[in-house]
JSON list of C-alpha atoms in Angstrom, two decimals:
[
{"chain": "A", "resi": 182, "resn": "UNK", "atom": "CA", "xyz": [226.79, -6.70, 228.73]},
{"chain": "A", "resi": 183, "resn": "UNK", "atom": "CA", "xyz": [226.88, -7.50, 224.87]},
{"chain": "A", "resi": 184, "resn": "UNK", "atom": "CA", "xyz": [228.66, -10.73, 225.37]},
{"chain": "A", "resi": 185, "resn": "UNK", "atom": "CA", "xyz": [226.16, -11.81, 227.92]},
{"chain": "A", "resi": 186, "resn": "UNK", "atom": "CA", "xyz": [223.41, -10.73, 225.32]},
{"chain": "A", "resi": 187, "resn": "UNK", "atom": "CA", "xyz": [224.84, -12.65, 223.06]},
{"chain": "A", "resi": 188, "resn": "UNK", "atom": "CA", "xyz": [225.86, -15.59, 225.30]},
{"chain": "A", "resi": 189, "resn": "UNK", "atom": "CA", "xyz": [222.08, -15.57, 226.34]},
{"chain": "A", "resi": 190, "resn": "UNK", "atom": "CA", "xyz": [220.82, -15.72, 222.79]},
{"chain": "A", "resi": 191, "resn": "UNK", "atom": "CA", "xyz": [223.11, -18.53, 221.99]},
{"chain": "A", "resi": 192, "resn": "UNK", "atom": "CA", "xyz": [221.57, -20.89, 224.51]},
{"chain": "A", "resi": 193, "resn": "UNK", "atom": "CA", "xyz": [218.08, -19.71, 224.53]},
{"chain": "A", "resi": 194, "resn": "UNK", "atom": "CA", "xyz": [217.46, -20.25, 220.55]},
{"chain": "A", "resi": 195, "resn": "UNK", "atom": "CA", "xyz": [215.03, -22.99, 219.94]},
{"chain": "A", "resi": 196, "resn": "UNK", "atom": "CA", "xyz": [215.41, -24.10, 223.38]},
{"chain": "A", "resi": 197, "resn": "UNK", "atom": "CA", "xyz": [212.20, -25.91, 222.65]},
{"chain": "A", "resi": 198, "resn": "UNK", "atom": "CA", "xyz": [213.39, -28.23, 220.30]},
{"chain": "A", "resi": 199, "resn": "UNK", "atom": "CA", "xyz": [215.83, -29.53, 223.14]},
{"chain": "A", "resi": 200, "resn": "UNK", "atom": "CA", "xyz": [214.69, -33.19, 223.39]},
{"chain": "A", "resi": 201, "resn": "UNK", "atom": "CA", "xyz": [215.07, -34.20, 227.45]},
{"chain": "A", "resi": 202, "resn": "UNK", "atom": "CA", "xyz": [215.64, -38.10, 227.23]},
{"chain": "A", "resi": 203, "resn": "UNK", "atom": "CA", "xyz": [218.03, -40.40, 229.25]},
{"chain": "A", "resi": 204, "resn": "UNK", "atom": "CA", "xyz": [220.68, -38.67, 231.47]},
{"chain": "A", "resi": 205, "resn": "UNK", "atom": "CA", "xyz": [219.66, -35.26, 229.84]},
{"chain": "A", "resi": 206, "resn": "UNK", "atom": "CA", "xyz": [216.21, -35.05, 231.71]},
{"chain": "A", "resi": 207, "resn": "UNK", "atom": "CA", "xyz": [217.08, -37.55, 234.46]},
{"chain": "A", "resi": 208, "resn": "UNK", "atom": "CA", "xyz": [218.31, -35.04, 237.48]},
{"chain": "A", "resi": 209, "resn": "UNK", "atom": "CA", "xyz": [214.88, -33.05, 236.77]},
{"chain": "A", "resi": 210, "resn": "UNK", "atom": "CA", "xyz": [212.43, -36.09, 236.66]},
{"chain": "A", "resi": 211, "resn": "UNK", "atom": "CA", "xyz": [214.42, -37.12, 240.62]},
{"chain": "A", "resi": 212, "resn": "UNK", "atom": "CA", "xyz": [213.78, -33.25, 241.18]},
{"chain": "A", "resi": 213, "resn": "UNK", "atom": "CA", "xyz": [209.96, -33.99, 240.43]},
{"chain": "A", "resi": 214, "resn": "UNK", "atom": "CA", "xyz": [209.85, -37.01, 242.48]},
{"chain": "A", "resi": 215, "resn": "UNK", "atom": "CA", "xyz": [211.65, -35.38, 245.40]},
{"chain": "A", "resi": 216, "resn": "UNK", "atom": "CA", "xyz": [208.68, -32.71, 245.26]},
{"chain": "A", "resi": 217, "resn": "UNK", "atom": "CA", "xyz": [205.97, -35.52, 245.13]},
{"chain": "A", "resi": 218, "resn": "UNK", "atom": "CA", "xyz": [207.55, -37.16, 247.91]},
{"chain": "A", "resi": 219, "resn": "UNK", "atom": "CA", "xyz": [207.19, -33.75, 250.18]},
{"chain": "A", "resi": 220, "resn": "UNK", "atom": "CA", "xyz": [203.55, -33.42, 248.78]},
{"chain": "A", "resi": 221, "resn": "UNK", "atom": "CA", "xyz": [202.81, -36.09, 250.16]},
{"chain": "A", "resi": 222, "resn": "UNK", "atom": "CA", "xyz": [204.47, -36.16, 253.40]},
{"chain": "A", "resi": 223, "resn": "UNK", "atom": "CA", "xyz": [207.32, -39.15, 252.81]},
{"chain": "A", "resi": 224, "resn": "UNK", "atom": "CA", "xyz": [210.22, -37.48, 254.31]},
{"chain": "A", "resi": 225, "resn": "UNK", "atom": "CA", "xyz": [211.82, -40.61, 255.45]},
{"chain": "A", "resi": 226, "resn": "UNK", "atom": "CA", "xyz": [212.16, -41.29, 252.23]},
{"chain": "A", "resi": 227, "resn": "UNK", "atom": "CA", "xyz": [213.91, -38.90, 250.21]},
{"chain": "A", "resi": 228, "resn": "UNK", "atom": "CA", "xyz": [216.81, -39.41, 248.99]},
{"chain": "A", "resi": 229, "resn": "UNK", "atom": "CA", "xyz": [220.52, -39.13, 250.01]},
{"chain": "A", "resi": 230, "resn": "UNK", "atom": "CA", "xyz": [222.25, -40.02, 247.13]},
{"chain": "A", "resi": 231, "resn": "UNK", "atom": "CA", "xyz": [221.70, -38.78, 243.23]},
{"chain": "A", "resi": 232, "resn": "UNK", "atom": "CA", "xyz": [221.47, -41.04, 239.46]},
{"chain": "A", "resi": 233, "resn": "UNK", "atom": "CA", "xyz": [224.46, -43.67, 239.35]},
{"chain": "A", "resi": 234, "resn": "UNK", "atom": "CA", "xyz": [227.33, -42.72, 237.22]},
{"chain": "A", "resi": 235, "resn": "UNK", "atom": "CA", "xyz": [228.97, -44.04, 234.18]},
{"chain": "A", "resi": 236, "resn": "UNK", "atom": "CA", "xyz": [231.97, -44.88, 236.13]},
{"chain": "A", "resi": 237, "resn": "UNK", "atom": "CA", "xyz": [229.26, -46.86, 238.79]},
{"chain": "A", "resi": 238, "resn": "UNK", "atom": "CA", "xyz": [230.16, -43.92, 241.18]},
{"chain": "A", "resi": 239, "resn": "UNK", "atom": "CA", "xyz": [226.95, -42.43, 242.89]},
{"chain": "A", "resi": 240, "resn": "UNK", "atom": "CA", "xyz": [226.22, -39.25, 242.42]},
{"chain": "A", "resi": 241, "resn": "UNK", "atom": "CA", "xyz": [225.15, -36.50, 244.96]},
{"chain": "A", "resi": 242, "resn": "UNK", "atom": "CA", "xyz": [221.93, -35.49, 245.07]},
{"chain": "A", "resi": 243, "resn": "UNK", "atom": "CA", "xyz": [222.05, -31.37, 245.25]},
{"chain": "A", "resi": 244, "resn": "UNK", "atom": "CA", "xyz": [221.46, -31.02, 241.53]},
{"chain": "A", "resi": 245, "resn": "UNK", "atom": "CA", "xyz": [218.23, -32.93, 242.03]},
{"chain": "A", "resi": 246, "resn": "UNK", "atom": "CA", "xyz": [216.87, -31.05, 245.19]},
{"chain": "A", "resi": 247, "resn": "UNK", "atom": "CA", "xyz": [217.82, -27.50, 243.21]},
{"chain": "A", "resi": 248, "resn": "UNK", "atom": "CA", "xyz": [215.38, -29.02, 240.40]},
{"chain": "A", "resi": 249, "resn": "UNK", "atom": "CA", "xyz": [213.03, -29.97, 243.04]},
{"chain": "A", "resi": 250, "resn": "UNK", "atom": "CA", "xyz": [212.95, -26.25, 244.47]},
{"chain": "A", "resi": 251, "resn": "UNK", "atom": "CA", "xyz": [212.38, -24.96, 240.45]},
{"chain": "A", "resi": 252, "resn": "UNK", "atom": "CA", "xyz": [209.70, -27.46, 239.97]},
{"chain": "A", "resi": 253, "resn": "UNK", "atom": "CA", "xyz": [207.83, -25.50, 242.66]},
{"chain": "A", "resi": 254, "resn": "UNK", "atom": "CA", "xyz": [206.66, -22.59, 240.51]},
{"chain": "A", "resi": 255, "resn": "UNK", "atom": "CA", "xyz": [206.72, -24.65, 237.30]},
{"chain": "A", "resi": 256, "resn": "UNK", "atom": "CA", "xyz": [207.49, -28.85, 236.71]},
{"chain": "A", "resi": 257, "resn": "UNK", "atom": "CA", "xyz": [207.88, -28.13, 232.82]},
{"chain": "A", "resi": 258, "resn": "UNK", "atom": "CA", "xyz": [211.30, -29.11, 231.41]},
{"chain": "A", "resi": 259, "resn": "UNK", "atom": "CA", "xyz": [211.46, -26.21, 229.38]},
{"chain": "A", "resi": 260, "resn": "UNK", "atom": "CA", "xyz": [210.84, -23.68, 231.87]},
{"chain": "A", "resi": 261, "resn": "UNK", "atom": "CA", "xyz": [214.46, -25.18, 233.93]},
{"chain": "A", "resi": 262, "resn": "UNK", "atom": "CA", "xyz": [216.35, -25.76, 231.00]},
{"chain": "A", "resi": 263, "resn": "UNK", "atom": "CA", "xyz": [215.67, -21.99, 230.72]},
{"chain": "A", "resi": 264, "resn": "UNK", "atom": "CA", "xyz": [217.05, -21.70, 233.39]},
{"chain": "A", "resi": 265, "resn": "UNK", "atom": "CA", "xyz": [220.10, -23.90, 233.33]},
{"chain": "A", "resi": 266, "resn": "UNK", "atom": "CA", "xyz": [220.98, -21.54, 230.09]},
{"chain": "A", "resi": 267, "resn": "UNK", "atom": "CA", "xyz": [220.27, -18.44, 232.03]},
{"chain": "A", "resi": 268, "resn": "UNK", "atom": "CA", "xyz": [222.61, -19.40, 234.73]},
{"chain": "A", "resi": 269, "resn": "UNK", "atom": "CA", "xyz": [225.33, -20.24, 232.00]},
{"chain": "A", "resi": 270, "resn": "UNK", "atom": "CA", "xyz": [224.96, -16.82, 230.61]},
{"chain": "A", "resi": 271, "resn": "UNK", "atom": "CA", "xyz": [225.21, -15.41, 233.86]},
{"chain": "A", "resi": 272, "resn": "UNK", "atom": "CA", "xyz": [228.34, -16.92, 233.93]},
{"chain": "A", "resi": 273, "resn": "UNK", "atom": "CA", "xyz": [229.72, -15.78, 231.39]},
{"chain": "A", "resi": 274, "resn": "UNK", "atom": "CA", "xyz": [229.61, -12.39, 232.67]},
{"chain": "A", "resi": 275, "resn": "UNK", "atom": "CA", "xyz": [230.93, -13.21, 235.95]},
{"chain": "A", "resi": 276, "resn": "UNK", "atom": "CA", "xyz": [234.08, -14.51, 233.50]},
{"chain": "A", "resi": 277, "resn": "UNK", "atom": "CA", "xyz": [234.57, -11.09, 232.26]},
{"chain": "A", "resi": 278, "resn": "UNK", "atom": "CA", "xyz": [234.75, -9.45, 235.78]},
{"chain": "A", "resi": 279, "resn": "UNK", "atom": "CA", "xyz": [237.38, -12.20, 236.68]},
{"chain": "A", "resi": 280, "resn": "UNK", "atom": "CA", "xyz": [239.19, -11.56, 234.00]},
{"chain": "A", "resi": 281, "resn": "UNK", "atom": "CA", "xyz": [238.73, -7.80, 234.09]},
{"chain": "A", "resi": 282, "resn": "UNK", "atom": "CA", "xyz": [239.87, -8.24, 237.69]},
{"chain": "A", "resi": 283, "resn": "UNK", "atom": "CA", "xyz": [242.91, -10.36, 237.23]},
{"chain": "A", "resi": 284, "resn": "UNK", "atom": "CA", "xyz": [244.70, -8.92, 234.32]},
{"chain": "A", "resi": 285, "resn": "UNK", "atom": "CA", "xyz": [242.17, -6.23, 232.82]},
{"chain": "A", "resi": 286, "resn": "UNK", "atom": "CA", "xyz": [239.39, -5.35, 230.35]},
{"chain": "A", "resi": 287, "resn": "UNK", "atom": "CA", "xyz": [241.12, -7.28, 227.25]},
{"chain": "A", "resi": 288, "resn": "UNK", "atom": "CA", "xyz": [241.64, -10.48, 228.49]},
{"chain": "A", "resi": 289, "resn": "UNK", "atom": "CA", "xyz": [238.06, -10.18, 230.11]},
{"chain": "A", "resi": 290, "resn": "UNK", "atom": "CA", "xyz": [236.34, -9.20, 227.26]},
{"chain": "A", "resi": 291, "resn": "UNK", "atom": "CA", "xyz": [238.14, -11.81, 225.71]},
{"chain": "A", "resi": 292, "resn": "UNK", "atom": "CA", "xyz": [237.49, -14.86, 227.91]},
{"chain": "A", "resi": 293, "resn": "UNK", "atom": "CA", "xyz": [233.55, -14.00, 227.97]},
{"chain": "A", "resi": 294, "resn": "UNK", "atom": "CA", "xyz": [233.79, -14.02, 224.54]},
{"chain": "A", "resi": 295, "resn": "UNK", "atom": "CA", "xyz": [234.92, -17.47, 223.65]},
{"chain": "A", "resi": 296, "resn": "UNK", "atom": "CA", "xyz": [232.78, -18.35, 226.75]},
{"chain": "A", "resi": 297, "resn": "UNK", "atom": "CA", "xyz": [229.97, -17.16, 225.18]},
{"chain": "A", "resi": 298, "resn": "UNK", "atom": "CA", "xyz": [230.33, -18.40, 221.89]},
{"chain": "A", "resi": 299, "resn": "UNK", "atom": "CA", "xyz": [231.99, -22.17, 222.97]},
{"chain": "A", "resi": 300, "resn": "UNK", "atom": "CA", "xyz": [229.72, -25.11, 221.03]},
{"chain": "A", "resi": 301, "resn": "UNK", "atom": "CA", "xyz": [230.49, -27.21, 224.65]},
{"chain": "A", "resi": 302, "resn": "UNK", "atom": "CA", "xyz": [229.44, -24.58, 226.70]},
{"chain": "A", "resi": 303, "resn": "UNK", "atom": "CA", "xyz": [225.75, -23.80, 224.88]},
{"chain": "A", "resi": 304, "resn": "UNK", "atom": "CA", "xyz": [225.31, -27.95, 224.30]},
{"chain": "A", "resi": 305, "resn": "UNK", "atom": "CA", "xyz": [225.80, -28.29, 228.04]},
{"chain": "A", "resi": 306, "resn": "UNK", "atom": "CA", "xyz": [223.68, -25.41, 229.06]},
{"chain": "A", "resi": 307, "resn": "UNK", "atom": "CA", "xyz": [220.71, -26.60, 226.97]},
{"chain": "A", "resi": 308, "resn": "UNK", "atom": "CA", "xyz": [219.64, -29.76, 229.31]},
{"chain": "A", "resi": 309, "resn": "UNK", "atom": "CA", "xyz": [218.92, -30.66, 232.53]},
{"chain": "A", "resi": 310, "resn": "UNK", "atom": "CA", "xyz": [221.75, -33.31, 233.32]},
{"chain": "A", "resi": 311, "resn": "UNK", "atom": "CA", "xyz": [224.14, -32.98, 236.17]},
{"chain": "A", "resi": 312, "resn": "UNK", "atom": "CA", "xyz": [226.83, -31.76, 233.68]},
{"chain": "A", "resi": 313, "resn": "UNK", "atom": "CA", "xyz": [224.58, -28.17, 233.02]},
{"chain": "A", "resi": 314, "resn": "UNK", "atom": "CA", "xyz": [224.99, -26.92, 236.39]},
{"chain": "A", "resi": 315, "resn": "UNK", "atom": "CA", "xyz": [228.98, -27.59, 236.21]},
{"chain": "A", "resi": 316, "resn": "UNK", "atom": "CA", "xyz": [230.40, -24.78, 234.31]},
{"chain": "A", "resi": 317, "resn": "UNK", "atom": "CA", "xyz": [228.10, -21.98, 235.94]},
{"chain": "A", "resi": 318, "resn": "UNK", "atom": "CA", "xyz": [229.26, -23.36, 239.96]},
{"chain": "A", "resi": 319, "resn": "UNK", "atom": "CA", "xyz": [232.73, -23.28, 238.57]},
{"chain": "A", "resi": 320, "resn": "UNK", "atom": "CA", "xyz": [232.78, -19.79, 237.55]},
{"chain": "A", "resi": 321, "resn": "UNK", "atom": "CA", "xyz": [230.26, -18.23, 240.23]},
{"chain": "A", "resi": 322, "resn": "UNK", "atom": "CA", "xyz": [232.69, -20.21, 243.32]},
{"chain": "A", "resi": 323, "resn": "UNK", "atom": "CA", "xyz": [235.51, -18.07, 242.05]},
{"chain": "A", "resi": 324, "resn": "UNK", "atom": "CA", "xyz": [234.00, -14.89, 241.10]},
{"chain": "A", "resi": 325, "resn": "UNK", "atom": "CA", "xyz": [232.48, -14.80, 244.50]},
{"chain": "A", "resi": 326, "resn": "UNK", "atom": "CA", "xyz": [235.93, -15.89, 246.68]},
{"chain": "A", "resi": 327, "resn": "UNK", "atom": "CA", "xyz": [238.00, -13.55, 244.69]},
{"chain": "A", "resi": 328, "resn": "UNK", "atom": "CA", "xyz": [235.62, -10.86, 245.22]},
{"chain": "A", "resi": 329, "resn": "UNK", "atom": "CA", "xyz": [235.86, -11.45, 248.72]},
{"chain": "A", "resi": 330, "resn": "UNK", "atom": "CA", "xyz": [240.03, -11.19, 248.51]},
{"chain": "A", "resi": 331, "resn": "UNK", "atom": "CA", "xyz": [239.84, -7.69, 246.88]},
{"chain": "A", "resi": 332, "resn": "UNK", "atom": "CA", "xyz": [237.35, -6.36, 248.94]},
{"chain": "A", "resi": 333, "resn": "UNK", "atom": "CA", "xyz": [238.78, -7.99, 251.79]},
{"chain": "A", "resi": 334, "resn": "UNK", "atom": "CA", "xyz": [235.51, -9.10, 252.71]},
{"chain": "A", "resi": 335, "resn": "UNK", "atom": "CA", "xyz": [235.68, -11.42, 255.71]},
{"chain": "A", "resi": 336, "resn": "UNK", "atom": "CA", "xyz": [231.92, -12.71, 255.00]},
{"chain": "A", "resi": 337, "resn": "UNK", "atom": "CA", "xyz": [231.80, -12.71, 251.16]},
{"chain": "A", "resi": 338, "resn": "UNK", "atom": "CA", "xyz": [234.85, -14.86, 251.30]},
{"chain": "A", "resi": 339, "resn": "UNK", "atom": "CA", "xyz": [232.88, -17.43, 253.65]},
{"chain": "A", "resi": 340, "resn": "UNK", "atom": "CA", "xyz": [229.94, -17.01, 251.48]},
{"chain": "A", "resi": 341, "resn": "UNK", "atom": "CA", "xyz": [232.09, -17.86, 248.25]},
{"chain": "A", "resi": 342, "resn": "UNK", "atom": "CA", "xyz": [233.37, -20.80, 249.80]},
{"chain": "A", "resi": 343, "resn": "UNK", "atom": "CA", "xyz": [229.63, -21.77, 251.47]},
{"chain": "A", "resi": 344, "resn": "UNK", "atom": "CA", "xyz": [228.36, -21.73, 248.14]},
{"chain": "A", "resi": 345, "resn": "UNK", "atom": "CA", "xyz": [231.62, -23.80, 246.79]},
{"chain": "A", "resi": 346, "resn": "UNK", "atom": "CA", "xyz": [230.75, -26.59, 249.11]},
{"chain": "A", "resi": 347, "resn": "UNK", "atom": "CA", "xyz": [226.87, -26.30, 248.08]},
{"chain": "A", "resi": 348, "resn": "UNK", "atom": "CA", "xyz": [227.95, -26.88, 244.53]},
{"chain": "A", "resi": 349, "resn": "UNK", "atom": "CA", "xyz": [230.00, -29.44, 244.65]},
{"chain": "A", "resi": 350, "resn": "UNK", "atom": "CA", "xyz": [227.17, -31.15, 245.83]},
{"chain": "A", "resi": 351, "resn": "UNK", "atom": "CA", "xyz": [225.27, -31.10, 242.61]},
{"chain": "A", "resi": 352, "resn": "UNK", "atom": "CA", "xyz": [227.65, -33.38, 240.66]},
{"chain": "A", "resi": 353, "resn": "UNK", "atom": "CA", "xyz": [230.38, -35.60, 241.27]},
{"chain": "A", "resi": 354, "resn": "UNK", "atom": "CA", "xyz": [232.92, -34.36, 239.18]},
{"chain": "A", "resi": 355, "resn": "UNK", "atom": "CA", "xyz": [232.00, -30.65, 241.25]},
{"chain": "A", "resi": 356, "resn": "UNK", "atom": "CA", "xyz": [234.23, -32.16, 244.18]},
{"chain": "A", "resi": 357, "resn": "UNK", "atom": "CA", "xyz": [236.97, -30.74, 242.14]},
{"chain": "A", "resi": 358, "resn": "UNK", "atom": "CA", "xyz": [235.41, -27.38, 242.92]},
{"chain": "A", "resi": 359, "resn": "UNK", "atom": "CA", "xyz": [237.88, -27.89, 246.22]},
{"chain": "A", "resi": 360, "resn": "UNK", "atom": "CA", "xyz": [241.02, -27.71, 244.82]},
{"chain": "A", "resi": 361, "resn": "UNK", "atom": "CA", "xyz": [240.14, -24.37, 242.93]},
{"chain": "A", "resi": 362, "resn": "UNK", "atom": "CA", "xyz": [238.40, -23.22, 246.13]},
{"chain": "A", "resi": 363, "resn": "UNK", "atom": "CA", "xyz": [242.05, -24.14, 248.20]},
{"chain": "A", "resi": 364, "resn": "UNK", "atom": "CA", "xyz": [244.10, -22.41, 245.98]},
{"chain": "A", "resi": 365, "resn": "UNK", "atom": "CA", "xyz": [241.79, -19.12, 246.04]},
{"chain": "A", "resi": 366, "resn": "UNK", "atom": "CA", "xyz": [241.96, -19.21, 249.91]},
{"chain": "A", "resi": 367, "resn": "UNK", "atom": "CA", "xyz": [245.97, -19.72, 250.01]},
{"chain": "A", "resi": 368, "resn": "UNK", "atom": "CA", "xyz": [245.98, -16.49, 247.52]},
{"chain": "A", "resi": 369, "resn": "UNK", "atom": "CA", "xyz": [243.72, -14.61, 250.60]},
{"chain": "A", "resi": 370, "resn": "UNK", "atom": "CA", "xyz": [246.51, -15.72, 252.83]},
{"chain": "A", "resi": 371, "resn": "UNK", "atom": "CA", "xyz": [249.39, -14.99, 251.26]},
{"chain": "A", "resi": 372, "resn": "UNK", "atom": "CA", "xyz": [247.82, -11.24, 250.16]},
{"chain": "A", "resi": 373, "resn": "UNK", "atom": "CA", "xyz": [246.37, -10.81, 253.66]},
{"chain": "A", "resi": 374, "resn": "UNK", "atom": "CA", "xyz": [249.92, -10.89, 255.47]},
{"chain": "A", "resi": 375, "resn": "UNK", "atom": "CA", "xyz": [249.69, -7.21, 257.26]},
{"chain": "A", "resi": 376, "resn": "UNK", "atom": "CA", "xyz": [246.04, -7.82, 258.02]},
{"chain": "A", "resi": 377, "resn": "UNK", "atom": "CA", "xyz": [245.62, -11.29, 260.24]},
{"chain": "A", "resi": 378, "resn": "UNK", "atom": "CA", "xyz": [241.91, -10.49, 260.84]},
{"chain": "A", "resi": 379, "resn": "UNK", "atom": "CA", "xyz": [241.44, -12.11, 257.01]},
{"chain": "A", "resi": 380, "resn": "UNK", "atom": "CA", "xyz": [243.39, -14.95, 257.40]},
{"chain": "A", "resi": 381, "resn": "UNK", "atom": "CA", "xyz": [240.69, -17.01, 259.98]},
{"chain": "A", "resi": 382, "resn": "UNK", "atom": "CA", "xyz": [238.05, -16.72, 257.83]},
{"chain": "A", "resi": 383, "resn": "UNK", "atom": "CA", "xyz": [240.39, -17.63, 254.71]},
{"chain": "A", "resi": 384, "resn": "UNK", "atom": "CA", "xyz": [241.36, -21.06, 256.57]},
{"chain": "A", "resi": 385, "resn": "UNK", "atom": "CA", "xyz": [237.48, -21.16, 257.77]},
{"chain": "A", "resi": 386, "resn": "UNK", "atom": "CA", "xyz": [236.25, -21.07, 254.36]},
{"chain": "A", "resi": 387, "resn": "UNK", "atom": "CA", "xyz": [238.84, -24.00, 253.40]},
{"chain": "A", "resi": 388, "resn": "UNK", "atom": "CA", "xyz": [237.97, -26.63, 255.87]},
{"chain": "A", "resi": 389, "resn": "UNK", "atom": "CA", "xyz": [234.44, -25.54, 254.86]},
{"chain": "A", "resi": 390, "resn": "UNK", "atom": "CA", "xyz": [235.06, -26.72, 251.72]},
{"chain": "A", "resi": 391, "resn": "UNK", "atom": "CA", "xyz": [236.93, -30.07, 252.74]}
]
C-alpha cells in the first residue's frame, strides 16, 4: 500500500504543468471528436482505425474510444491524465501481488518499488498518448490470467484474457500483449493436468486473444 502511495504521488505531482501538445494529447482530442460525433448522431462515421504511427503503421482506435467514454463526465485533459497516472499506480500494486504470488513478498515489494519510482514509467503515465495506457494493460492482463490459474478460476481466466484482447486494442505495439497472454495460458495447461475442466477455457481464452 506504501509503494502505491508513493507510486501515486510520483505521477500526480504538478500534473498540471503537464503540457498536452502533438502525440501527447492527440488520442484524447480523437476521444473528444468520437463523443461529438455520437452527440450529434454521425455513427456512420466514426472511426475504425486510430492516429498514424511513426513507422506509417495505423494505429487501433480503443485508446481513443476509452478517452471518448472519460470525456463523458469531464472533456478536460487534466482530469484523464489523472487518470492515466491513477491507472499506472494501480499497476504498480497489481506488480507486487504478481510478484508476491510468483516468488514471494521480497521480490514483490521489490518490483513495485522500482515500478513505482522508474523516471519512464511516471513520464509515460503523465500524458494522454497511446504509450500511457501500455504499461498499466501489460501488468493488469497478467495479474488478472494468473489470478485465474491459482484460483483455478474457469471465468476469471476468460475475463483476463477478454480484457487482454480489449487492450491490445488501444495501441499497436499492445498486440504484443498476445504472446504474454499465450504463454500465461500454456502455464494453465500444463498446471491444470489432473483437472481437464480448466484446460477448455485456457485454450478458449488463447484463440480469444489471437
Amino acid at each position: 500500500m506504501a509503494v502505491s502511495m508513493v507510486a501515486f504521488a510520483l505521477r500526480v505531482f504538478a500534473l498540471d504543468a503537464v503540457r498536452h501538445y502533438h502525440d501527447f494529447g492527440a488520442p484524447h482530442g480523437l476521444g473528444i471528436g468520437i463523443l461529438e460525433l455520437v452527440e450529434r448522431g454521425e455513427l456512420s462515421s466514426l472511426p475504425l482505425f486510430g492516429l498514424l504511427s511513426g513507422i506509417r503503421v495505423v494505429n487501433p482506435a480503443g485508446a481513443s474510444y476509452f478517452w471518448a467514454l472519460i470525456a463523458l463526465f469531464d472533456r478536460g485533459a487534466y482530469s484523464a491524465t489523472f487518470i492515466s497516472a491513477a491507472l499506472n499506480a494501480l499497476a504498480v500494486g497489481m506488480t507486487f501481488g504478481i510478484g508476491r504470488r510468483l516468488f514471494g513478498p521480497g521480490v514483490g515489494l521489490a518490483a513495485s518499488a522500482l515500478m513505482a519510482t522508474s523516471l519512464w514509467s511516471i513520464f509515460t503515465s503523465r500524458g494522454l498518448w497511446l504509450q500511457g495506457l501500455l504499461e498499466f494493460a501489460s501488468v493488469a492482463a497478467m495479474y488478472f490470467i494468473l489470478i485465474g490459474i491459482a484460483l483455478r478460476s474457469r471465468r476469471r481466466l476468460v475475463f483476463g484474457m477478454a480484457f487482454t484482447a480489449l487492450m491490445m486494442q488501444t495501441y499497436i505495439a499492445a498486440m504484443a500483449l498476445a504472446a504474454q497472454a499465450i504463454v500465461l495460458c500454456g502455464l494453465a495447461l500444463v498446471t491444470s493436468t489432473r483437472n481437464r475442466t480448466f484446460n477448455r477455457p485456457a485454450v478458449v481464452g488463447g484463440l480469444l486473444c489471437v
